[in-house]
Coordinates of C-alpha atoms and ligand atoms in Angstrom, one line a residue:
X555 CA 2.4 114.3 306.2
X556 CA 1.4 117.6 307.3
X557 CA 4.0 119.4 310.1
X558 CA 1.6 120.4 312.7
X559 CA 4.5 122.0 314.3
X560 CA 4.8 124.7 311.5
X561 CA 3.3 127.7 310.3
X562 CA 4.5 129.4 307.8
X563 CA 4.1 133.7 307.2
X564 CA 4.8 135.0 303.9
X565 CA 5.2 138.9 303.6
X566 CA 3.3 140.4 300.8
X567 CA 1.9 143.8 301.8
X568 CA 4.8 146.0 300.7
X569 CA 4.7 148.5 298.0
X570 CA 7.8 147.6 296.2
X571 CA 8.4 151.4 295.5
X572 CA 11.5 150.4 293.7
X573 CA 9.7 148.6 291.0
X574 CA 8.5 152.0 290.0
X575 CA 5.0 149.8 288.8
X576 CA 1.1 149.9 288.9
X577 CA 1.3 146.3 289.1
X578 CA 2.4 145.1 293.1
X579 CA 6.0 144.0 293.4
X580 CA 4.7 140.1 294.0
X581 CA 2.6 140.0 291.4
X582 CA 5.4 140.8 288.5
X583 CA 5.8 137.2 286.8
X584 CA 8.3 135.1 286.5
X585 CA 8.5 132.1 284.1
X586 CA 4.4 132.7 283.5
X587 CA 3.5 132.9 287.1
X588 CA 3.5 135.8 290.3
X589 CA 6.9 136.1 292.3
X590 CA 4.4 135.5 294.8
X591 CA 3.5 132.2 293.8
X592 CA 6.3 130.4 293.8
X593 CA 6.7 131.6 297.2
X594 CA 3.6 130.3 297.9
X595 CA 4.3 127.2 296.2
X596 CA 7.5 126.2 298.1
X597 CA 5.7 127.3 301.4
X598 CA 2.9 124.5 300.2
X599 CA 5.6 122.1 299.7
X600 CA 6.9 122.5 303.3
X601 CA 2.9 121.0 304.4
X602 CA 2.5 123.1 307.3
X603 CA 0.0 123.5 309.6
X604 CA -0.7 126.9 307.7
X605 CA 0.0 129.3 305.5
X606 CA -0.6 132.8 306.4
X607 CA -0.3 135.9 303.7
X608 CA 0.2 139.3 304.6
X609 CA -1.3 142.1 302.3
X610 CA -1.9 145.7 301.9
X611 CA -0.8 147.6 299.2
X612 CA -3.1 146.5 296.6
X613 CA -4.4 144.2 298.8
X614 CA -7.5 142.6 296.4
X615 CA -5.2 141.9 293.8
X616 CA -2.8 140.5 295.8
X617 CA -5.1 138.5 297.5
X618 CA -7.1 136.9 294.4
X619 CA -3.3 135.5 293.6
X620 CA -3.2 133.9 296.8
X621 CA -6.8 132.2 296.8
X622 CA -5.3 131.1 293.4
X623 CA -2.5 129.3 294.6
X624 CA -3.7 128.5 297.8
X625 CA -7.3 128.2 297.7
X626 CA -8.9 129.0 301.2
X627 CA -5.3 129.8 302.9
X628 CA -5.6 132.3 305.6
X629 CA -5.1 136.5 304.4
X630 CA -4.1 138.8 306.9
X631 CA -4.6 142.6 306.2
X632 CA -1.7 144.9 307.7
X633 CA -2.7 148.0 309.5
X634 CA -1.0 151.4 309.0
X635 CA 1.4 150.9 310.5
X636 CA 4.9 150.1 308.4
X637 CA 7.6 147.0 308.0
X638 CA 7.8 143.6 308.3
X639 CA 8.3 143.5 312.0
X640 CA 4.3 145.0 311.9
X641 CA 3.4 142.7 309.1
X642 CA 4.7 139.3 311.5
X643 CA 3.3 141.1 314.9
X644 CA -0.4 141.0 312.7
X645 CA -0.5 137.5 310.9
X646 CA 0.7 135.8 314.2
X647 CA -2.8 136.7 315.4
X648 CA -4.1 134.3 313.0
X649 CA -2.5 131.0 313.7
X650 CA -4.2 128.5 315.6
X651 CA -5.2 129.6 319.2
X652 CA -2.2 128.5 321.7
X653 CA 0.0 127.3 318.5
X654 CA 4.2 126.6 320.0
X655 CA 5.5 125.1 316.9
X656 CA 8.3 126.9 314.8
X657 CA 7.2 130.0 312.2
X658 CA 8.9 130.4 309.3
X659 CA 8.5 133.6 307.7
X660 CA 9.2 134.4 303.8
X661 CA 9.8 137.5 302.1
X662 CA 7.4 137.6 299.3
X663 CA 9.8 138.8 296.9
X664 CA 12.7 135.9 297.1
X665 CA 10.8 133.6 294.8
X666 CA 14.2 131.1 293.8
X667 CA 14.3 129.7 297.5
X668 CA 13.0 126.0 297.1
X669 CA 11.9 123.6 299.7
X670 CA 14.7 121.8 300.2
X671 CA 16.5 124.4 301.4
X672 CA 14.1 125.5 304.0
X673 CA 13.7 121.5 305.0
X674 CA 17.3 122.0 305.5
X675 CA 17.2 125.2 307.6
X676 CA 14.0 124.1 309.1
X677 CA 15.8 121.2 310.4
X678 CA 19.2 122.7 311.6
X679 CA 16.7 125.6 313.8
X680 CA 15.1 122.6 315.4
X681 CA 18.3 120.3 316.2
X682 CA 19.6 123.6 317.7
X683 CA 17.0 124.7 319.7
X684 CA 17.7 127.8 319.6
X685 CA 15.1 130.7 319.6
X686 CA 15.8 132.6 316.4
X687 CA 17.8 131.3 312.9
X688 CA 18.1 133.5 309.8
X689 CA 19.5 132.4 306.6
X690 CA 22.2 134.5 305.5
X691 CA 24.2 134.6 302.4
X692 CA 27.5 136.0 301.1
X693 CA 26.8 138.7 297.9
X694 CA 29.5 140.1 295.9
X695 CA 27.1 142.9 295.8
X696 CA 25.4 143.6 299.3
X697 CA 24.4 147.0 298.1
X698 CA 20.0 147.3 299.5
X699 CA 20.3 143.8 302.0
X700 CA 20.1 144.3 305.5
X701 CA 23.9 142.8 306.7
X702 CA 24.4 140.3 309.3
X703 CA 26.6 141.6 312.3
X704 CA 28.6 139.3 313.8
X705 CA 30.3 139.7 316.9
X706 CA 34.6 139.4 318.2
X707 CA 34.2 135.8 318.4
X708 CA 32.4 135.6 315.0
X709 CA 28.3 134.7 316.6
X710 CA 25.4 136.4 315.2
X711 CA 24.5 139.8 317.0
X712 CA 22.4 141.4 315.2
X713 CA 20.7 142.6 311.8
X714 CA 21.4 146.3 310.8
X715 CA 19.4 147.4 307.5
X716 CA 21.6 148.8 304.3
X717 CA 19.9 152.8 304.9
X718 CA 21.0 152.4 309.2
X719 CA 24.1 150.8 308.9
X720 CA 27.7 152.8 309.0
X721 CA 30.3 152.9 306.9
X722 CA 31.9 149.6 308.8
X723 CA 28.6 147.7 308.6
X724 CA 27.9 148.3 305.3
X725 CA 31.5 146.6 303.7
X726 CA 29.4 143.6 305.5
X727 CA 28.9 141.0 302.7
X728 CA 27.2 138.4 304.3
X729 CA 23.4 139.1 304.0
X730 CA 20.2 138.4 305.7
X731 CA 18.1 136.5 303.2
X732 CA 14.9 137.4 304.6
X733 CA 14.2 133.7 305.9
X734 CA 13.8 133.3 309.3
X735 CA 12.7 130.3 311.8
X736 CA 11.2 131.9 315.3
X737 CA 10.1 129.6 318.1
X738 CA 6.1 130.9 318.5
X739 CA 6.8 131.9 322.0
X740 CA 10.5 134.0 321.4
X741 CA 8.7 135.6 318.5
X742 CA 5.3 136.5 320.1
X743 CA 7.4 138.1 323.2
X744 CA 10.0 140.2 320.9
X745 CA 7.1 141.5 318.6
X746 CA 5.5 143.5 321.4
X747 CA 9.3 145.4 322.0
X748 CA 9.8 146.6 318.2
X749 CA 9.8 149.9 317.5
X750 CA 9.9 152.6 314.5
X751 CA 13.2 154.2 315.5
X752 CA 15.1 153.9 312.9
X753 CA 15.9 155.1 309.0
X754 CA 12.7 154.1 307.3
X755 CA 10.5 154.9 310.8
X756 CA 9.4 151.2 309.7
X757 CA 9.0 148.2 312.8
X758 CA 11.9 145.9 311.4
X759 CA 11.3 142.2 312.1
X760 CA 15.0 142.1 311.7
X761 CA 14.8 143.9 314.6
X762 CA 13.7 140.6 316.7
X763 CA 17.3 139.3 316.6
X764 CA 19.0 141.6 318.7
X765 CA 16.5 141.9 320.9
X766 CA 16.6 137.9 321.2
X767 CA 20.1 138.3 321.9
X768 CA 19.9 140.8 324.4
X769 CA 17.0 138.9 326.2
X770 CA 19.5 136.1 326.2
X771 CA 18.7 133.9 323.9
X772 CA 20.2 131.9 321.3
X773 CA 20.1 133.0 317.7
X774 CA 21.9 131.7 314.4
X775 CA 22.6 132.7 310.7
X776 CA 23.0 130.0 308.7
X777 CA 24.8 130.6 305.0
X778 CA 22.8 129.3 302.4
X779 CA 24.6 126.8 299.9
X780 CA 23.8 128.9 296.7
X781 CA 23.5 132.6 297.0
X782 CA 21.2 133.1 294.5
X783 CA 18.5 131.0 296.1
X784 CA 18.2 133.8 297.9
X785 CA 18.0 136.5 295.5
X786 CA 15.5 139.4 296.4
X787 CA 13.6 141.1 293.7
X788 CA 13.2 144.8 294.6
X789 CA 13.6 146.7 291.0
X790 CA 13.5 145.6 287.1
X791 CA 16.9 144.5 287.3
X792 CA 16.7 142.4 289.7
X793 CA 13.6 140.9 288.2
X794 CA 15.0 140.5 284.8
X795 CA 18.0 138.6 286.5
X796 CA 16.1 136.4 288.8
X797 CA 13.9 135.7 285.6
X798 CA 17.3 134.4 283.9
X799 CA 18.2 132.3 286.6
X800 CA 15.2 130.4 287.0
X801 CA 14.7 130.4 283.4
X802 CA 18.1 128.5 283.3
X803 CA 17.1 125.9 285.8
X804 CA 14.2 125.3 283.9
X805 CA 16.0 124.6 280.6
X806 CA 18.1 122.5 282.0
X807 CA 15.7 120.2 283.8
X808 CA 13.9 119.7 280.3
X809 CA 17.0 119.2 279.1
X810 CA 17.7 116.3 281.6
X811 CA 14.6 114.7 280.8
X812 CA 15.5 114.3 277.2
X813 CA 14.4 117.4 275.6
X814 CA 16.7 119.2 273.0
X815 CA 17.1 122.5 273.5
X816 CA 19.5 123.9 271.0
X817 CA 20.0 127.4 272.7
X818 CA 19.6 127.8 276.4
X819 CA 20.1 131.6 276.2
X820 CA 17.4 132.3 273.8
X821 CA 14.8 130.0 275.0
X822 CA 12.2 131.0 277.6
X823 CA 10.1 128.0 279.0
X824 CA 6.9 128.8 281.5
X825 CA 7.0 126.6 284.1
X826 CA 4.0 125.2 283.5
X827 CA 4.8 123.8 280.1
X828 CA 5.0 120.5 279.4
X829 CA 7.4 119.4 276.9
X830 CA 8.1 115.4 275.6
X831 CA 11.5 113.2 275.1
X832 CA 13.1 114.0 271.6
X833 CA 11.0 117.5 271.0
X834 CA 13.6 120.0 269.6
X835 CA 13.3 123.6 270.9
X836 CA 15.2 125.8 268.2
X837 CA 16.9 128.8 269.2
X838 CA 14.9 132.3 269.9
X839 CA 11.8 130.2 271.5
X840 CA 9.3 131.3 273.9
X841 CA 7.2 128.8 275.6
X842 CA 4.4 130.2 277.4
X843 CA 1.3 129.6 279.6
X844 CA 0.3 125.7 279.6
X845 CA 1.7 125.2 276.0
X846 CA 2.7 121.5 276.0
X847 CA 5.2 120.0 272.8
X848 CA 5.0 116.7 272.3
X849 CA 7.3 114.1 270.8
X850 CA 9.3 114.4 268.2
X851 CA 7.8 117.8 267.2
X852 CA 10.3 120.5 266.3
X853 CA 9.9 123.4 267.8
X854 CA 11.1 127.2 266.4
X855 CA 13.4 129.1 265.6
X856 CA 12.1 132.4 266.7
X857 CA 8.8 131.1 267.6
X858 CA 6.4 132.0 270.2
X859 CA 3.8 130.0 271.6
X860 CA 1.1 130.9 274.5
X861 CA -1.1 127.5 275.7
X862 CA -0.2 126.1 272.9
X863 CA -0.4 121.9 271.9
X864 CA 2.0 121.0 269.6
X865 CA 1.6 117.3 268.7
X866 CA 3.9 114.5 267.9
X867 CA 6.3 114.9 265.0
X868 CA 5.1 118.5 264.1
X869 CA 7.0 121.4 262.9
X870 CA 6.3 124.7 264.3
X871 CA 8.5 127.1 262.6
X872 CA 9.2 131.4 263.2
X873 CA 5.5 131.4 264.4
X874 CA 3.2 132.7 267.1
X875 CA 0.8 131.4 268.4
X876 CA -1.9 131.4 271.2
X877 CA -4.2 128.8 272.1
X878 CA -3.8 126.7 269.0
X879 CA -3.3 122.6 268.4
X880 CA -1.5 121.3 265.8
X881 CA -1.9 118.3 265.2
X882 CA 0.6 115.1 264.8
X883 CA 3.2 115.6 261.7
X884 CA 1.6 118.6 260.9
X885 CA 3.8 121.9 259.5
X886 CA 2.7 125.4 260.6
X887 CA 5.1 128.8 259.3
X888 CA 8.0 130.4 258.4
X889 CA 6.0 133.1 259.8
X890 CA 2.6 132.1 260.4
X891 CA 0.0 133.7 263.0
X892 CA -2.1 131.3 264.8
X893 CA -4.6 133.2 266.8
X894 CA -6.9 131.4 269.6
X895 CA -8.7 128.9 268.1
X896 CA -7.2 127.0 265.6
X897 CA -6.9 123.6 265.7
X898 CA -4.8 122.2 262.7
X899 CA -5.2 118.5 261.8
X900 CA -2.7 115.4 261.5
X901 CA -0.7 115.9 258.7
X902 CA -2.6 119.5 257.6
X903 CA -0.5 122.7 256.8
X904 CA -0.3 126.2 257.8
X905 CA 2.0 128.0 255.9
X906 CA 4.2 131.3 255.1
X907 CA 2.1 134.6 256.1
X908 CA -0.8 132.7 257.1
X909 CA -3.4 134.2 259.6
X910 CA -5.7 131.9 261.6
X911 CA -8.6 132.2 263.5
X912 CA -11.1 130.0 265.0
X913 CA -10.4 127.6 262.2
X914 CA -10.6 124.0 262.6
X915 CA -8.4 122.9 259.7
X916 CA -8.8 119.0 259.3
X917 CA -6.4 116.0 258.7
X918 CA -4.0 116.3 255.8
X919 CA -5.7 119.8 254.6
X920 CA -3.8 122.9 254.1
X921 CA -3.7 126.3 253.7
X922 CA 0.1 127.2 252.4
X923 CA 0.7 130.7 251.6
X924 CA -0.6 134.0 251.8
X925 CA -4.1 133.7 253.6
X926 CA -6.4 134.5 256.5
X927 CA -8.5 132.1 257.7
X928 CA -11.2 132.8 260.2
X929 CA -14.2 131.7 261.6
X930 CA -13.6 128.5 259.4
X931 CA -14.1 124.7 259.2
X932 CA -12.7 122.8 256.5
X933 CA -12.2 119.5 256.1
X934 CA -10.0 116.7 255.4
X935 CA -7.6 116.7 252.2
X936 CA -8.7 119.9 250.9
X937 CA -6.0 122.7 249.7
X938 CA -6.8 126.3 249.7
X939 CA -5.2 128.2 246.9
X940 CA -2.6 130.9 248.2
X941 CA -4.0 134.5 248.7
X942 CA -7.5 133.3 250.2
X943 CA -9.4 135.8 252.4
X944 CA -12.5 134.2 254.6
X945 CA -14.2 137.5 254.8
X946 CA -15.6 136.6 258.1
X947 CA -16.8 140.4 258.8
X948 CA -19.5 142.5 257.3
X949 CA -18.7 145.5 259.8
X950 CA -21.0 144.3 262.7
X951 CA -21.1 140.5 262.6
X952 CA -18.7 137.9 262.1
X953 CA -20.0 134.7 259.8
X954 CA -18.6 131.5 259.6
X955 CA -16.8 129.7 256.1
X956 CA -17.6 125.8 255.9
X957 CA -15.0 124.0 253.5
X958 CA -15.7 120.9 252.6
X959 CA -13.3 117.8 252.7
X960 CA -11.2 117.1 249.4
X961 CA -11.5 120.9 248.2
X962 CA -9.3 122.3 245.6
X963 CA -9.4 126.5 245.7
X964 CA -7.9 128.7 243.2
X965 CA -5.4 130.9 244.2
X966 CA -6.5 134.6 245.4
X967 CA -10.2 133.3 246.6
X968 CA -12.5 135.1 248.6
X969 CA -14.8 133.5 250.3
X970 CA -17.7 136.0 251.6
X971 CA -19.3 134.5 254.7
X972 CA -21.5 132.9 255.6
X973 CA -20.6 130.4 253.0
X974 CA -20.4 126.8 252.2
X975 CA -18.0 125.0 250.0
X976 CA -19.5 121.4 249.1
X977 CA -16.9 118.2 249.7
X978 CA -14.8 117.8 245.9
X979 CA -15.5 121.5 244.8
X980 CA -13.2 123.5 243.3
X981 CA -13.3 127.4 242.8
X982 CA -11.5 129.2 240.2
X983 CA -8.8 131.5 240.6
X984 CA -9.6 135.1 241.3
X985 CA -13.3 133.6 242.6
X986 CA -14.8 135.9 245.0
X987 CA -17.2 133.4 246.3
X988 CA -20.7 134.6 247.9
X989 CA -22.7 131.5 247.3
X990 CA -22.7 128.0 248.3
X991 CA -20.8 125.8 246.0
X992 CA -22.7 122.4 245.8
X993 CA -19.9 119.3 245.9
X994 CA -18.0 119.0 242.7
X995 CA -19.0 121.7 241.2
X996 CA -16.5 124.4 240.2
X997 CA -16.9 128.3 241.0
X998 CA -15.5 130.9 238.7
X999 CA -17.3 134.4 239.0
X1000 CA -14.3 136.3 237.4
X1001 CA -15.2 138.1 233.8
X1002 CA -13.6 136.3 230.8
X1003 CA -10.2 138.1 229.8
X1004 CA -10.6 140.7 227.1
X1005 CA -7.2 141.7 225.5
X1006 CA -7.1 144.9 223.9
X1007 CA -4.3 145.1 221.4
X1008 CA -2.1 148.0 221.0
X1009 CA -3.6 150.0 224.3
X1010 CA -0.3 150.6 225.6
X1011 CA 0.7 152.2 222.4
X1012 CA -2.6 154.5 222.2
X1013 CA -3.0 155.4 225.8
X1014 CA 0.9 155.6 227.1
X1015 CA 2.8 156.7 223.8
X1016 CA 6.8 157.5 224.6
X1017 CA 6.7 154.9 227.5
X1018 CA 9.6 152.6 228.3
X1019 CA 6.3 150.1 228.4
X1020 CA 5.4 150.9 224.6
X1021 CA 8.6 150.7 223.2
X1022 CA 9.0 147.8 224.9
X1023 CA 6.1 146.4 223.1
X1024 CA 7.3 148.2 219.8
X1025 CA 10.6 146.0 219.8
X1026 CA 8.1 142.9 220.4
X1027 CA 6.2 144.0 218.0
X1028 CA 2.6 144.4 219.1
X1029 CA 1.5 146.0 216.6
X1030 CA 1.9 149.0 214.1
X1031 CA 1.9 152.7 215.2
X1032 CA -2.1 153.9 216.4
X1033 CA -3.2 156.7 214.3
Ligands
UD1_248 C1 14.2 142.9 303.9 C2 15.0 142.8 305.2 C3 16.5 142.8 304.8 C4 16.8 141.6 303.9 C5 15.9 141.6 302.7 C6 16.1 140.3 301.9 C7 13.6 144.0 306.8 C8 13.4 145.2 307.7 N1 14.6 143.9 306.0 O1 14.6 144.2 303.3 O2 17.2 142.7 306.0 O3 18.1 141.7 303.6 O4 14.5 141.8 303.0 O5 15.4 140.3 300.7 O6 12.8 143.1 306.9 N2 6.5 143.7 303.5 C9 5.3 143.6 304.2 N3 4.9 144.7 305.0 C10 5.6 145.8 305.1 C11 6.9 145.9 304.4 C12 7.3 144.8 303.6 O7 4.6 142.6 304.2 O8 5.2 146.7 305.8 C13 6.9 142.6 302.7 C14 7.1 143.0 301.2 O9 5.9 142.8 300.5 C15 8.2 142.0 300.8 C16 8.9 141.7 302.1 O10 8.1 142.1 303.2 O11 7.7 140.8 300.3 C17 10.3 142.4 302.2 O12 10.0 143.8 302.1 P1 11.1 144.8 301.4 O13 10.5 146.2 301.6 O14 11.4 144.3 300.1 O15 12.3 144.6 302.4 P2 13.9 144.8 302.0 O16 14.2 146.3 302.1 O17 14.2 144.1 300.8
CA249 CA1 13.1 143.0 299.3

């Protein structure tokens, strides 16, 4: 049921200068989806009253990621004026006119935190009453968080940010998360007495607690139970390890639900995957986008797959893919390319060095070695020799192959589109086919052999080739 008492702000109008990146800080994805996101996902979870985002530096980007993940949500633009004391002070002009619940504001680049905790924190603000709480957490490594100051008797004082803090503050570990619960009334009364005095000339929000505190009020900093909950993504590194983590807590959860996943470390699972009890992810895997494994189907190794459907029973071996099916039982790879498109029937085959391209491959058929198929339907049974080319391209247009069902090709085909192979034909090896091949009949286009004795010994005399032949005997000297 939707907490009319709550309104949650998430803070997305930085640059993220230490990303050193075109791309804005909270767009950079993790497990297939913005940092931002899954903010914006846990803030959903929470069902509050409203959500309101706060944007700026590439603010149309950032934006069109929010309407994505929470259609219609309210977007707040940030003025000139720096920090996330600023960016609070403008979206709090958007909730609902005379709104006293609680706010809880989110950094929009500490994407782990899920909604439990905040149900947790959310609770504990309101069973204290008190004006202010800020989830804090203890880091080996403080080095960039502001630090929570505590004071003789050991009760929150005060925020101080890493670049204004002295030597004393800064041996702090306990950090401020960037999660904080304000009563609407504290907050809207503190906002107005921020200023830009200090290191970064920047209106801190963290600023808000010690003015709370001086004003008299109660604040708190609650530790969170699992410090990386909390992590904040503010350069690569920290990106590539927050990726990790959450990578790990997906693995595990598919795990749980009955998934094999042979090596945790090498595997990389989207979180919008959907994989099935007894599929076997094999080690050096990356499952991307809305790829879904069903069943039974054996997945990898060293296999990538982008919106993918693997069906039951299938074996997807050192492959990449994007967009493809395979269907139930079927066997695609070693090293196989499956590009959008290609939808491989029950049973069918897609082997070693195989390209594929819009090609609808039906039940049972199968193209095993050596080939590039594109633009192509073939039907069911059929079995295309190794080495076939659909030449789908004259240079401005691409045509379209039609195989029939039951087709036997020779090896080392070429099959010059448009083209049509009738059901039970067969096409001789070497066959470069540019006409239609009626059902049953068999293609050859390739010039009877001619065998010219004793060439090698005319043409290449004193060769390691024509003595060769001279010890078989081939023939007499030429004269
Ligand atoms: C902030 C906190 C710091 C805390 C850390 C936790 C302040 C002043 N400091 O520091 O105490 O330990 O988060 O991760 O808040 N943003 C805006 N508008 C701005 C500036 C930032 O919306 O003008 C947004 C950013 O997009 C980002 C979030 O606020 O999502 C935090 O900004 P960032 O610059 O990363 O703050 P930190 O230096 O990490
Ligand atoms: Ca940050």
């Amino acid at each position: 049921m939707t907490d009319q008492n709550l309104a949650v702000i998430v803070l997305a109008a930085g640059q993220g200068t230490r990303m050193k990146s075109t791309l804005p800080k909270v767009l950079h994805p993790l497990a297939g989806a913005p940092m931002l996101a899954h903010v914006l996902a846990t803030a959903r979870a929470l069902d509050p009253a409203t959500v309101i985002t706060v944007v700026r530096h590439e603010r149309d980007q950032v934006a069109a990621a929010v309407e994505i993940e929470l259609p219609g949500s309210a977007i707040v633009d940030q003025d000139e004026v720096p920090g996330t004391g600023r960016a609070v002070e403008q979206a709090i002009g958007a909730l609902p006119g005379g709104f006293e619940g609680d706010v809880l504001v989110l950094n929009g680049d500490v994407p782990l935190l899920n909604a439990d905790t905040l149900l947790g924190f959310l609770g504990r603000h309101r069973d204290r009453g008190v004006a202010a709480s800020v989830l804090s957490a203890r880091f080996a490594d403080p080095n960039g968080y502001g630090r929570i100051v505590r004071d003789v008797d050991g009760a929150f004082d005060r925020i101080v940010e890493q670049k204004d803090a002295d030597d004393a503050e800064r041996l702090i570990d306990e950090v401020n998360a960037g999660v904080y619960a304000f009563g609407a009334g504290a907050l809207r009364d503190q906002l107005a007495n921020l200023t830009t005095e200090n290191a970064q000339g920047e209106k801190y929000l963290t600023d808000i607690i010690g003015l709370l505190r001086a004003a008299g009020s109660e604040v708190e900093a609650v530790p969170v139970s699992e410090p990386w909950l909390v992590a904040g993504v503010n350069d690569r590194a920290q990106l590539a390890e927050t990726a990790a983590r959450l990578n790990a807590l997906i693995v595990r959860g598919w795990q749980l639900a009955g998934v094999t996943i042979e090596d945790p470390a090498t595997t990389w699972i989207d979180l919008a995957v959907r994989l099935e009890p007894d599929a076997v992810i094999r080690p050096g895997t990356q499952l991307k986008g809305a790829t879904v494994v069903e069943t039974g189907a054996v997945v990898g190794p060293d296999t990538t797959l982008v919106d993918c459907e693997i069906g039951a029973g299938a074996e997807v071996k050192r492959t990449d893919g994007t967009l493809a099916v395979i269907g139930a039982g079927a066997s695609v790879g070693p090293f196989a390319f499956l590009r959008p498109g290609t939808v491989l029937g029950a049973d069918g085959k897609i082997g070693t060095f195989v390209e594929t391209k819009n090609a609808t491959i039906g039940r049972g058929s199968k193209v095993p070695h050596l080939s590039y198929i594109g633009d192509t339907e073939i039907g069911v049974e059929s079995n295309v020799g190794a080495g076939s080319i659909t030449a789908n391209y004259d240079g401005v247009n691409k045509h379209r192959t039609e195989i029939g069902s039951h087709v036997r090709t020779g090896s080392h085909g070429v099959f010059v589109a448009p083209v049509r192979i009738g059901d039970g034909a067969y096409t001789g090896a070497g066959t470069v086919v540019r006409k239609d091949v009626p059902p049953g009949a068999l293609a050859v286009n390739v010039a009877p052999q001619r065998n010219i004795d004793r060439w090698v010994a005319a043409n290449r005399p004193g060769t390691a080739a024509a003595e060769a032949a001279a010890r078989a005997g081939s023939g007499e000297d030429v004269d």
